[in-house]
PDB file of C-alpha atoms in Angstrom:
ATOM      1  CA  MET J   1      52.187  87.350 128.724  1.00 58.00           C
ATOM      2  CA  PRO J   2      50.300  87.744 125.434  1.00 66.00           C
ATOM      3  CA  ARG J   3      52.289  88.139 122.301  1.00 73.00           C
ATOM      4  CA  GLN J   4      52.516  91.713 121.167  1.00 78.00           C
ATOM      5  CA  CYS J   5      53.107  93.445 117.884  1.00 80.00           C
ATOM      6  CA  SER J   6      53.925  96.988 116.971  1.00 85.00           C
ATOM      7  CA  GLU J   7      50.971  99.203 116.166  1.00 85.00           C
ATOM      8  CA  THR J   8      52.714 100.361 113.019  1.00 87.00           C
ATOM      9  CA  CYS J   9      52.854  96.810 111.711  1.00 89.00           C
ATOM     10  CA  LEU J  10      49.134  96.416 112.271  1.00 87.00           C
ATOM     11  CA  GLU J  11      48.411  99.696 110.499  1.00 87.00           C
ATOM     12  CA  LEU J  12      50.534  98.722 107.530  1.00 89.00           C
ATOM     13  CA  LEU J  13      48.881  95.318 107.389  1.00 89.00           C
ATOM     14  CA  ALA J  14      45.414  96.883 107.395  1.00 87.00           C
ATOM     15  CA  LEU J  15      46.469  99.258 104.612  1.00 86.00           C
ATOM     16  CA  GLU J  16      48.045  96.547 102.535  1.00 89.00           C
ATOM     17  CA  LEU J  17      45.039  94.272 102.985  1.00 89.00           C
ATOM     18  CA  VAL J  18      42.740  96.833 101.400  1.00 87.00           C
ATOM     19  CA  ARG J  19      45.233  97.540  98.633  1.00 86.00           C
ATOM     20  CA  ALA J  20      45.908  93.886  97.834  1.00 88.00           C
ATOM     21  CA  TYR J  21      42.254  92.972  97.613  1.00 86.00           C
ATOM     22  CA  GLY J  22      41.504  96.167  95.708  1.00 83.00           C
ATOM     23  CA  ARG J  23      43.933  95.190  92.964  1.00 85.00           C
ATOM     24  CA  GLN J  24      42.789  91.636  92.367  1.00 82.00           C
ATOM     25  CA  SER J  25      39.609  90.904  90.484  1.00 77.00           C
ATOM     26  CA  ARG J  26      38.513  87.419  91.552  1.00 81.00           C
ATOM     27  CA  VAL J  27      36.330  88.417  94.503  1.00 82.00           C
ATOM     28  CA  PRO J  28      34.732  91.780  95.260  1.00 85.00           C
ATOM     29  CA  PRO J  29      37.298  93.471  97.536  1.00 83.00           C
ATOM     30  CA  ALA J  30      34.752  94.580 100.124  1.00 86.00           C
ATOM     31  CA  ALA J  31      33.335  91.068 100.493  1.00 89.00           C
ATOM     32  CA  ALA J  32      36.763  89.498 100.935  1.00 89.00           C
ATOM     33  CA  VAL J  33      37.891  92.023 103.532  1.00 90.00           C
ATOM     34  CA  ASP J  34      34.528  91.715 105.266  1.00 91.00           C
ATOM     35  CA  ALA J  35      34.877  87.955 105.551  1.00 91.00           C
ATOM     36  CA  ILE J  36      38.365  88.273 107.042  1.00 91.00           C
ATOM     37  CA  GLY J  37      37.177  90.861 109.527  1.00 92.00           C
ATOM     38  CA  PHE J  38      34.131  88.866 110.560  1.00 93.00           C
ATOM     39  CA  ARG J  39      36.175  85.797 111.278  1.00 92.00           C
ATOM     40  CA  THR J  40      38.846  87.731 113.152  1.00 92.00           C
ATOM     41  CA  GLY J  41      36.191  89.562 115.155  1.00 93.00           C
ATOM     42  CA  ARG J  42      34.772  86.265 116.316  1.00 92.00           C
ATOM     43  CA  GLN J  43      38.152  84.995 117.396  1.00 91.00           C
ATOM     44  CA  LEU J  44      39.007  88.221 119.189  1.00 91.00           C
ATOM     45  CA  ALA J  45      35.671  88.143 121.015  1.00 91.00           C
ATOM     46  CA  GLU J  46      36.488  84.653 122.191  1.00 89.00           C
ATOM     47  CA  ARG J  47      39.848  85.780 123.502  1.00 89.00           C
ATOM     48  CA  TYR J  48      38.871  89.078 125.093  1.00 89.00           C
ATOM     49  CA  THR J  49      35.876  87.717 126.972  1.00 88.00           C
ATOM     50  CA  ALA J  50      37.756  84.753 128.408  1.00 84.00           C
ATOM     51  CA  ASN J  51      38.541  86.296 131.784  1.00 81.00           C
ATOM     52  CA  ARG J  52      35.507  88.330 132.561  1.00 81.00           C
ATOM     53  CA  ALA J  53      32.074  87.837 134.092  1.00 79.00           C
ATOM     54  CA  ARG J  54      29.277  86.656 131.876  1.00 79.00           C
ATOM     55  CA  LEU J  55      27.535  89.167 129.650  1.00 80.00           C
ATOM     56  CA  GLY J  56      23.790  89.031 129.383  1.00 75.00           C
ATOM     57  CA  GLU J  57      21.703  91.676 127.660  1.00 82.00           C
ATOM     58  CA  PRO J  58      22.600  93.041 124.228  1.00 85.00           C
ATOM     59  CA  LEU J  59      23.257  96.391 125.912  1.00 88.00           C
ATOM     60  CA  GLU J  60      25.945  94.800 128.061  1.00 87.00           C
ATOM     61  CA  VAL J  61      27.500  93.282 124.964  1.00 90.00           C
ATOM     62  CA  ILE J  62      27.496  96.654 123.195  1.00 92.00           C
ATOM     63  CA  LYS J  63      29.090  98.279 126.246  1.00 91.00           C
ATOM     64  CA  PHE J  64      31.735  95.588 126.299  1.00 91.00           C
ATOM     65  CA  VAL J  65      32.490  96.296 122.632  1.00 92.00           C
ATOM     66  CA  CYS J  66      32.648 100.045 123.255  1.00 92.00           C
ATOM     67  CA  LYS J  67      35.003  99.754 126.187  1.00 90.00           C
ATOM     68  CA  GLU J  68      37.128  96.656 126.339  1.00 90.00           C
ATOM     69  CA  PHE J  69      37.002  95.470 122.751  1.00 92.00           C
ATOM     70  CA  TRP J  70      37.636  98.965 121.393  1.00 91.00           C
ATOM     71  CA  MET J  71      40.474  99.432 123.852  1.00 90.00           C
ATOM     72  CA  GLU J  72      42.165  96.232 122.737  1.00 88.00           C
ATOM     73  CA  VAL J  73      41.667  96.642 119.005  1.00 88.00           C
ATOM     74  CA  PHE J  74      41.675 100.377 118.442  1.00 87.00           C
ATOM     75  CA  ARG J  75      43.693 101.382 121.543  1.00 86.00           C
ATOM     76  CA  LYS J  76      41.077 103.729 122.963  1.00 87.00           C
ATOM     77  CA  GLN J  77      37.482 103.672 124.084  1.00 89.00           C
ATOM     78  CA  VAL J  78      34.491 104.849 122.116  1.00 90.00           C
ATOM     79  CA  ASP J  79      33.852 108.510 122.941  1.00 91.00           C
ATOM     80  CA  ASN J  80      30.100 108.535 122.737  1.00 89.00           C
ATOM     81  CA  LEU J  81      27.396 105.875 122.643  1.00 92.00           C
ATOM     82  CA  ARG J  82      23.834 106.747 121.741  1.00 91.00           C
ATOM     83  CA  THR J  83      20.816 104.531 121.298  1.00 90.00           C
ATOM     84  CA  ASN J  84      17.182 104.863 120.313  1.00 88.00           C
ATOM     85  CA  HIS J  85      16.286 101.947 122.642  1.00 86.00           C
ATOM     86  CA  ARG J  86      14.893 100.090 119.660  1.00 86.00           C
ATOM     87  CA  GLY J  87      17.974  98.211 118.627  1.00 86.00           C
ATOM     88  CA  THR J  88      20.019 100.941 117.014  1.00 92.00           C
ATOM     89  CA  PHE J  89      23.237 102.135 118.579  1.00 93.00           C
ATOM     90  CA  VAL J  90      25.557 104.859 117.350  1.00 94.00           C
ATOM     91  CA  LEU J  91      29.159 104.579 118.477  1.00 92.00           C
ATOM     92  CA  LYS J  92      31.100 107.752 117.944  1.00 92.00           C
ATOM     93  CA  ASP J  93      34.867 107.782 118.021  1.00 90.00           C
ATOM     94  CA  ASN J  94      36.275 111.289 117.717  1.00 90.00           C
ATOM     95  CA  THR J  95      39.747 110.168 116.717  1.00 88.00           C
ATOM     96  CA  PHE J  96      39.536 106.729 115.199  1.00 87.00           C
ATOM     97  CA  ARG J  97      43.149 105.618 115.124  1.00 85.00           C
ATOM     98  CA  TRP J  98      42.935 103.508 112.014  1.00 84.00           C
ATOM     99  CA  LEU J  99      41.946 106.592 110.026  1.00 84.00           C
ATOM    100  CA  ALA J 100      44.275 109.025 111.759  1.00 82.00           C
ATOM    101  CA  LYS J 101      46.997 108.817 109.145  1.00 80.00           C
ATOM    102  CA  LEU J 102      44.771 108.601 106.096  1.00 79.00           C
ATOM    103  CA  SER J 103      45.274 111.290 103.499  1.00 76.00           C
ATOM    104  CA  VAL J 104      44.873 111.746  99.766  1.00 71.00           C
ATOM    105  CA  ASP J 105      47.550 112.781  97.333  1.00 65.00           C
ATOM    106  CA  PRO J 106      48.086 116.501  97.695  1.00 65.00           C
ATOM    107  CA  ALA J 107      45.498 118.051  95.392  1.00 57.00           C
ATOM    108  CA  PRO J 108      47.381 119.602  92.495  1.00 55.00           C
ATOM    109  CA  PRO J 109      45.252 122.615  91.664  1.00 53.00           C
ATOM    110  CA  ALA J 110      44.540 125.293  94.212  1.00 53.00           C
ATOM    111  CA  GLY J 111      41.116 126.863  94.566  1.00 50.00           C
ATOM    112  CA  ALA J 112      38.365 124.299  94.993  1.00 49.00           C
ATOM    113  CA  ALA J 113      40.934 121.840  96.289  1.00 50.00           C
ATOM    114  CA  ALA J 114      40.124 122.263  99.988  1.00 51.00           C
ATOM    115  CA  THR J 115      36.571 121.001  99.824  1.00 51.00           C
ATOM    116  CA  ARG J 116      37.406 118.295  97.315  1.00 51.00           C
ATOM    117  CA  ALA J 117      40.256 116.928  99.388  1.00 52.00           C
ATOM    118  CA  VAL J 118      38.071 116.449 102.451  1.00 51.00           C
ATOM    119  CA  ALA J 119      35.387 114.761 100.405  1.00 59.00           C
ATOM    120  CA  SER J 120      37.869 112.331  98.939  1.00 71.00           C
ATOM    121  CA  VAL J 121      39.463 111.457 102.283  1.00 76.00           C
ATOM    122  CA  ALA J 122      35.982 110.531 103.465  1.00 77.00           C
ATOM    123  CA  GLU J 123      35.583 108.532 100.284  1.00 78.00           C
ATOM    124  CA  LEU J 124      38.941 106.879 100.790  1.00 80.00           C
ATOM    125  CA  ALA J 125      37.998 106.103 104.379  1.00 84.00           C
ATOM    126  CA  ARG J 126      35.054 104.032 103.183  1.00 84.00           C
ATOM    127  CA  ASP J 127      37.369 101.330 101.852  1.00 85.00           C
ATOM    128  CA  TYR J 128      39.353 101.275 105.073  1.00 87.00           C
ATOM    129  CA  LEU J 129      36.280 101.076 107.290  1.00 90.00           C
ATOM    130  CA  VAL J 130      35.112  97.755 105.879  1.00 91.00           C
ATOM    131  CA  LEU J 131      37.543  95.850 108.093  1.00 92.00           C
ATOM    132  CA  PRO J 132      36.720  97.589 111.417  1.00 92.00           C
ATOM    133  CA  CYS J 133      32.982  97.211 110.696  1.00 93.00           C
ATOM    134  CA  ALA J 134      33.390  93.519 110.047  1.00 94.00           C
ATOM    135  CA  LEU J 135      35.491  93.105 113.202  1.00 94.00           C
ATOM    136  CA  VAL J 136      32.775  94.673 115.316  1.00 94.00           C
ATOM    137  CA  ARG J 137      30.061  92.672 113.574  1.00 94.00           C
ATOM    138  CA  GLY J 138      31.980  89.447 114.102  1.00 93.00           C
ATOM    139  CA  ALA J 139      32.516  90.148 117.790  1.00 93.00           C
ATOM    140  CA  LEU J 140      28.851  90.995 118.308  1.00 93.00           C
ATOM    141  CA  ALA J 141      27.676  87.935 116.405  1.00 92.00           C
ATOM    142  CA  HIS J 142      29.915  85.684 118.431  1.00 90.00           C
ATOM    143  CA  LEU J 143      28.527  87.123 121.661  1.00 90.00           C
ATOM    144  CA  GLY J 144      24.991  86.427 120.528  1.00 88.00           C
ATOM    145  CA  VAL J 145      23.980  89.772 119.047  1.00 89.00           C
ATOM    146  CA  ASN J 146      23.183  89.603 115.365  1.00 90.00           C
ATOM    147  CA  ALA J 147      23.604  93.062 113.984  1.00 91.00           C
ATOM    148  CA  ALA J 148      24.398  95.045 110.900  1.00 93.00           C
ATOM    149  CA  VAL J 149      27.280  97.478 111.303  1.00 93.00           C
ATOM    150  CA  THR J 150      27.948 100.435 109.067  1.00 92.00           C
ATOM    151  CA  ALA J 151      30.439 103.216 109.490  1.00 90.00           C
ATOM    152  CA  GLU J 152      30.750 106.689 108.188  1.00 88.00           C
ATOM    153  CA  ALA J 153      33.605 109.106 108.539  1.00 84.00           C
ATOM    154  CA  ALA J 154      32.279 112.450 107.417  1.00 79.00           C
ATOM    155  CA  VAL J 155      35.265 114.283 108.879  1.00 80.00           C
ATOM    156  CA  PRO J 156      38.113 111.787 109.375  1.00 73.00           C
ATOM    157  CA  PRO J 157      39.469 110.719 111.759  1.00 80.00           C
ATOM    158  CA  ALA J 158      36.147 111.193 113.555  1.00 87.00           C
ATOM    159  CA  CYS J 159      34.014 108.212 112.761  1.00 90.00           C
ATOM    160  CA  GLU J 160      30.514 107.008 113.520  1.00 92.00           C
ATOM    161  CA  PHE J 161      29.598 103.338 113.654  1.00 93.00           C
ATOM    162  CA  THR J 162      25.933 102.453 113.472  1.00 94.00           C
ATOM    163  CA  VAL J 163      24.958  99.114 114.938  1.00 93.00           C
ATOM    164  CA  THR J 164      21.480  97.878 114.071  1.00 93.00           C
ATOM    165  CA  ILE J 165      20.430  94.747 115.931  1.00 91.00           C
ATOM    166  CA  LYS J 166      18.480  92.378 113.746  1.00 86.00           C
ATOM    167  CA  PRO J 167      15.267  91.022 115.213  1.00 80.00           C
ATOM    168  CA  ARG J 168      15.367  87.272 115.684  1.00 70.00           C
TER     169      ARG J 168
ATOM    170  CA  MET Z   1      39.757  62.176 138.825  1.00 80.00           C
ATOM    171  CA  ILE Z   2      38.365  63.472 135.558  1.00 86.00           C
ATOM    172  CA  VAL Z   3      37.084  60.716 133.306  1.00 87.00           C
ATOM    173  CA  CYS Z   4      35.615  62.724 130.469  1.00 89.00           C
ATOM    174  CA  ALA Z   5      36.005  66.229 129.031  1.00 91.00           C
ATOM    175  CA  ALA Z   6      33.725  67.776 126.461  1.00 92.00           C
ATOM    176  CA  VAL Z   7      33.309  71.060 124.590  1.00 93.00           C
ATOM    177  CA  ILE Z   8      29.827  71.892 123.347  1.00 93.00           C
ATOM    178  CA  GLY Z   9      29.297  74.623 120.768  1.00 91.00           C
ATOM    179  CA  GLN Z  10      26.896  77.533 120.623  1.00 87.00           C
ATOM    180  CA  ALA Z  11      24.088  75.497 119.091  1.00 88.00           C
ATOM    181  CA  ASN Z  12      24.630  72.617 121.535  1.00 89.00           C
ATOM    182  CA  ASN Z  13      26.655  70.755 118.932  1.00 90.00           C
ATOM    183  CA  PRO Z  14      29.508  68.628 120.260  1.00 89.00           C
ATOM    184  CA  LEU Z  15      32.906  70.069 119.322  1.00 91.00           C
ATOM    185  CA  TYR Z  16      35.139  67.819 121.348  1.00 91.00           C
ATOM    186  CA  LEU Z  17      34.636  64.815 123.594  1.00 90.00           C
ATOM    187  CA  GLU Z  18      37.381  62.700 125.026  1.00 87.00           C
ATOM    188  CA  THR Z  19      37.329  60.007 127.680  1.00 86.00           C
ATOM    189  CA  PHE Z  20      40.262  59.314 129.977  1.00 82.00           C
ATOM    190  CA  GLN Z  21      39.575  55.817 131.129  1.00 77.00           C
ATOM    191  CA  GLN Z  22      40.834  52.500 129.939  1.00 68.00           C
ATOM    192  CA  GLY Z  23      37.821  50.663 128.695  1.00 63.00           C
ATOM    193  CA  SER Z  24      35.743  49.635 125.752  1.00 57.00           C
ATOM    194  CA  SER Z  25      34.283  51.935 123.122  1.00 61.00           C
ATOM    195  CA  ASP Z  26      30.917  51.613 124.878  1.00 66.00           C
ATOM    196  CA  ASP Z  27      32.380  54.024 127.354  1.00 75.00           C
ATOM    197  CA  ALA Z  28      32.557  56.873 124.879  1.00 79.00           C
ATOM    198  CA  LEU Z  29      28.916  56.334 124.023  1.00 84.00           C
ATOM    199  CA  ARG Z  30      27.925  56.385 127.669  1.00 86.00           C
ATOM    200  CA  PHE Z  31      29.755  59.633 128.247  1.00 88.00           C
ATOM    201  CA  HIS Z  32      28.142  61.140 125.181  1.00 89.00           C
ATOM    202  CA  TYR Z  33      24.856  60.360 126.835  1.00 89.00           C
ATOM    203  CA  ILE Z  34      25.877  61.832 130.196  1.00 89.00           C
ATOM    204  CA  VAL Z  35      27.180  65.010 128.584  1.00 90.00           C
ATOM    205  CA  HIS Z  36      24.062  65.301 126.460  1.00 90.00           C
ATOM    206  CA  CYS Z  37      21.865  65.060 129.555  1.00 89.00           C
ATOM    207  CA  SER Z  38      23.916  67.680 131.358  1.00 90.00           C
ATOM    208  CA  LEU Z  39      23.011  70.280 128.734  1.00 90.00           C
ATOM    209  CA  ASP Z  40      19.526  70.535 130.215  1.00 89.00           C
ATOM    210  CA  ALA Z  41      21.058  71.346 133.575  1.00 88.00           C
ATOM    211  CA  VAL Z  42      23.213  74.000 131.892  1.00 88.00           C
ATOM    212  CA  GLU Z  43      20.152  75.648 130.318  1.00 87.00           C
ATOM    213  CA  GLU Z  44      18.430  75.574 133.677  1.00 86.00           C
ATOM    214  CA  LYS Z  45      21.348  77.250 135.424  1.00 84.00           C
ATOM    215  CA  LEU Z  46      21.601  79.902 132.727  1.00 83.00           C
ATOM    216  CA  ALA Z  47      17.902  80.704 132.993  1.00 81.00           C
ATOM    217  CA  LEU Z  48      18.190  81.430 136.720  1.00 77.00           C
ATOM    218  CA  PRO Z  49      17.687  85.134 137.439  1.00 70.00           C
ATOM    219  CA  ARG Z  50      20.629  87.020 138.874  1.00 66.00           C
ATOM    220  CA  LYS Z  51      20.707  87.588 142.587  1.00 61.00           C
ATOM    221  CA  SER Z  52      20.739  91.333 142.127  1.00 58.00           C
ATOM    222  CA  PRO Z  53      20.612  93.326 138.896  1.00 57.00           C
ATOM    223  CA  GLY Z  54      24.035  94.237 137.613  1.00 55.00           C
ATOM    224  CA  GLU Z  55      25.740  91.537 139.605  1.00 59.00           C
ATOM    225  CA  PRO Z  56      28.247  89.733 137.430  1.00 61.00           C
ATOM    226  CA  SER Z  57      27.418  86.102 136.863  1.00 69.00           C
ATOM    227  CA  ASP Z  58      30.147  83.538 137.011  1.00 76.00           C
ATOM    228  CA  ALA Z  59      31.157  81.390 134.079  1.00 79.00           C
ATOM    229  CA  TYR Z  60      31.649  78.440 136.401  1.00 83.00           C
ATOM    230  CA  LEU Z  61      28.331  76.698 136.901  1.00 84.00           C
ATOM    231  CA  GLY Z  62      29.386  74.230 139.571  1.00 82.00           C
ATOM    232  CA  LEU Z  63      27.911  70.784 139.923  1.00 86.00           C
ATOM    233  CA  LEU Z  64      25.321  70.196 137.227  1.00 86.00           C
ATOM    234  CA  TYR Z  65      24.025  66.850 138.376  1.00 84.00           C
ATOM    235  CA  PRO Z  66      25.271  63.622 139.896  1.00 85.00           C
ATOM    236  CA  THR Z  67      24.879  60.299 138.132  1.00 83.00           C
ATOM    237  CA  GLU Z  68      25.236  56.950 139.835  1.00 83.00           C
ATOM    238  CA  ASP Z  69      29.000  56.775 139.380  1.00 84.00           C
ATOM    239  CA  TYR Z  70      30.046  60.285 138.465  1.00 88.00           C
ATOM    240  CA  LYS Z  71      29.539  63.951 139.093  1.00 90.00           C
ATOM    241  CA  VAL Z  72      29.115  66.335 136.170  1.00 91.00           C
ATOM    242  CA  PHE Z  73      30.514  69.873 136.287  1.00 91.00           C
ATOM    243  CA  GLY Z  74      29.844  72.704 133.859  1.00 91.00           C
ATOM    244  CA  TYR Z  75      31.291  76.002 132.702  1.00 90.00           C
ATOM    245  CA  VAL Z  76      29.912  78.370 130.092  1.00 90.00           C
ATOM    246  CA  THR Z  77      31.766  81.097 128.224  1.00 89.00           C
ATOM    247  CA  ASN Z  78      30.505  84.476 127.106  1.00 86.00           C
ATOM    248  CA  THR Z  79      30.218  83.057 123.642  1.00 87.00           C
ATOM    249  CA  ARG Z  80      27.801  80.339 124.830  1.00 87.00           C
ATOM    250  CA  VAL Z  81      30.336  77.546 124.458  1.00 90.00           C
ATOM    251  CA  LYS Z  82      29.961  74.992 127.214  1.00 91.00           C
ATOM    252  CA  PHE Z  83      32.662  72.946 128.870  1.00 92.00           C
ATOM    253  CA  ILE Z  84      31.591  69.783 130.621  1.00 92.00           C
ATOM    254  CA  LEU Z  85      33.767  67.637 132.882  1.00 91.00           C
ATOM    255  CA  VAL Z  86      32.664  64.285 134.215  1.00 90.00           C
ATOM    256  CA  VAL Z  87      34.431  63.516 137.478  1.00 88.00           C
ATOM    257  CA  ASP Z  88      34.967  60.290 139.360  1.00 85.00           C
ATOM    258  CA  GLU Z  89      35.553  59.954 143.104  1.00 77.00           C
ATOM    259  CA  PRO Z  90      37.228  61.681 144.873  1.00 78.00           C
ATOM    260  CA  VAL Z  91      35.492  64.861 143.831  1.00 78.00           C
ATOM    261  CA  PRO Z  92      37.829  67.869 143.812  1.00 81.00           C
ATOM    262  CA  LYS Z  93      37.011  71.107 145.604  1.00 85.00           C
ATOM    263  CA  ASP Z  94      35.090  73.865 143.857  1.00 84.00           C
ATOM    264  CA  GLU Z  95      38.156  76.102 143.692  1.00 87.00           C
ATOM    265  CA  GLU Z  96      40.170  73.362 142.027  1.00 88.00           C
ATOM    266  CA  MET Z  97      37.417  72.744 139.497  1.00 88.00           C
ATOM    267  CA  ARG Z  98      37.260  76.444 138.729  1.00 88.00           C
ATOM    268  CA  MET Z  99      40.985  76.526 138.013  1.00 89.00           C
ATOM    269  CA  ILE Z 100      40.758  73.454 135.807  1.00 90.00           C
ATOM    270  CA  PHE Z 101      37.928  75.015 133.800  1.00 90.00           C
ATOM    271  CA  LYS Z 102      39.851  78.260 133.441  1.00 90.00           C
ATOM    272  CA  ARG Z 103      42.819  76.421 131.988  1.00 91.00           C
ATOM    273  CA  PHE Z 104      40.573  74.315 129.799  1.00 91.00           C
ATOM    274  CA  HIS Z 105      38.998  77.526 128.502  1.00 91.00           C
ATOM    275  CA  ALA Z 106      42.400  79.070 127.815  1.00 91.00           C
ATOM    276  CA  ALA Z 107      43.385  76.003 125.804  1.00 92.00           C
ATOM    277  CA  TYR Z 108      40.139  76.260 123.861  1.00 92.00           C
ATOM    278  CA  VAL Z 109      40.702  79.943 123.081  1.00 91.00           C
ATOM    279  CA  ASP Z 110      44.171  79.158 121.775  1.00 90.00           C
ATOM    280  CA  ALA Z 111      42.725  76.400 119.611  1.00 91.00           C
ATOM    281  CA  VAL Z 112      39.956  78.497 118.026  1.00 90.00           C
ATOM    282  CA  CYS Z 113      42.278  81.397 117.338  1.00 88.00           C
ATOM    283  CA  ASN Z 114      44.232  79.146 115.025  1.00 88.00           C
ATOM    284  CA  PRO Z 115      43.704  80.618 111.543  1.00 87.00           C
ATOM    285  CA  PHE Z 116      43.244  77.132 110.108  1.00 89.00           C
ATOM    286  CA  TYR Z 117      40.330  76.345 112.373  1.00 88.00           C
ATOM    287  CA  SER Z 118      36.862  77.249 111.152  1.00 86.00           C
ATOM    288  CA  VAL Z 119      34.326  78.325 113.727  1.00 83.00           C
ATOM    289  CA  ASN Z 120      31.844  75.758 115.020  1.00 83.00           C
ATOM    290  CA  THR Z 121      33.528  72.693 113.600  1.00 88.00           C
ATOM    291  CA  PRO Z 122      34.810  69.794 115.721  1.00 90.00           C
ATOM    292  CA  LEU Z 123      38.161  70.434 117.371  1.00 88.00           C
ATOM    293  CA  THR Z 124      40.517  67.923 115.871  1.00 89.00           C
ATOM    294  CA  SER Z 125      43.714  69.790 116.689  1.00 88.00           C
ATOM    295  CA  SER Z 126      46.238  67.491 118.288  1.00 90.00           C
ATOM    296  CA  SER Z 127      47.849  70.302 120.249  1.00 91.00           C
ATOM    297  CA  PHE Z 128      44.485  71.113 121.819  1.00 91.00           C
ATOM    298  CA  ASP Z 129      44.072  67.459 122.695  1.00 91.00           C
ATOM    299  CA  ALA Z 130      47.549  67.397 124.210  1.00 92.00           C
ATOM    300  CA  SER Z 131      46.946  70.482 126.336  1.00 92.00           C
ATOM    301  CA  VAL Z 132      43.615  69.120 127.557  1.00 91.00           C
ATOM    302  CA  ARG Z 133      45.361  65.919 128.568  1.00 90.00           C
ATOM    303  CA  THR Z 134      47.999  67.852 130.515  1.00 91.00           C
ATOM    304  CA  ILE Z 135      45.313  69.816 132.324  1.00 89.00           C
ATOM    305  CA  ILE Z 136      43.381  66.665 133.167  1.00 86.00           C
ATOM    306  CA  MET Z 137      46.497  64.950 134.467  1.00 84.00           C
ATOM    307  CA  THR Z 138      47.269  67.722 136.952  1.00 81.00           C
ATOM    308  CA  LEU Z 139      44.269  66.749 139.030  1.00 71.00           C
TER     309      LEU Z 139
END
């Protein structure tokens, strides 16, 4: 039986991680969080692939990440996977759970507030997407797919991850 | 009986090699050589085409090659880490070997998930060593 932990604890930890690194000034926060995520992604990949058949092609690895890895880490599967068949994959998650509870301080003035609030949640989401991106990148790298991963949440909690496989 | 267990990293770098035989230090060197040679057999097995497209390939590679005194068995993970076991007579059944490798793999996963371990460095953890020894002894 694997050890389990409450989802709330994980959410709070992810929030606090971004906040703690955001407040200190020794290392750039994004780089520090990225390094943590990359390392954790590698370890998770090792664990989650232990009891399954061998993966071969990069496409199989991406599918594994979309289904099993996503299920384990983000508690659901990716909703939509698109590719241009030239090494770029777009993973769309319509309700990305790590962003589900993200919100900005209630905008004080009325009027233009509606549009501004949405824009700033998307902006806020950028900081919180560094960790998931790094997790995915770490898992892919450990399974033999070197890729760059970026994420954008235009309308949180919907979120699009773009995976670009680097040529060898 | 298993006389040597080894873990080989993604870039074919040795991460762990332990011998389970009373003998001189020459022994370790000899097993290093045997394990090193087996890596070619691993590459060969991995390069084999699948029987049918989409058929899952097994992590257990079976017998890699026999030497004069021993038989060498291999197992490869999804993350291209190889486990090599050198076995003395009597040779265990395939199913038994598979189970041993599975447990060996589980011990390895536990060891690399240790936050104080950095990826692709030799496994010096004593608890990993202890669990490998327990697994070896069950055979």
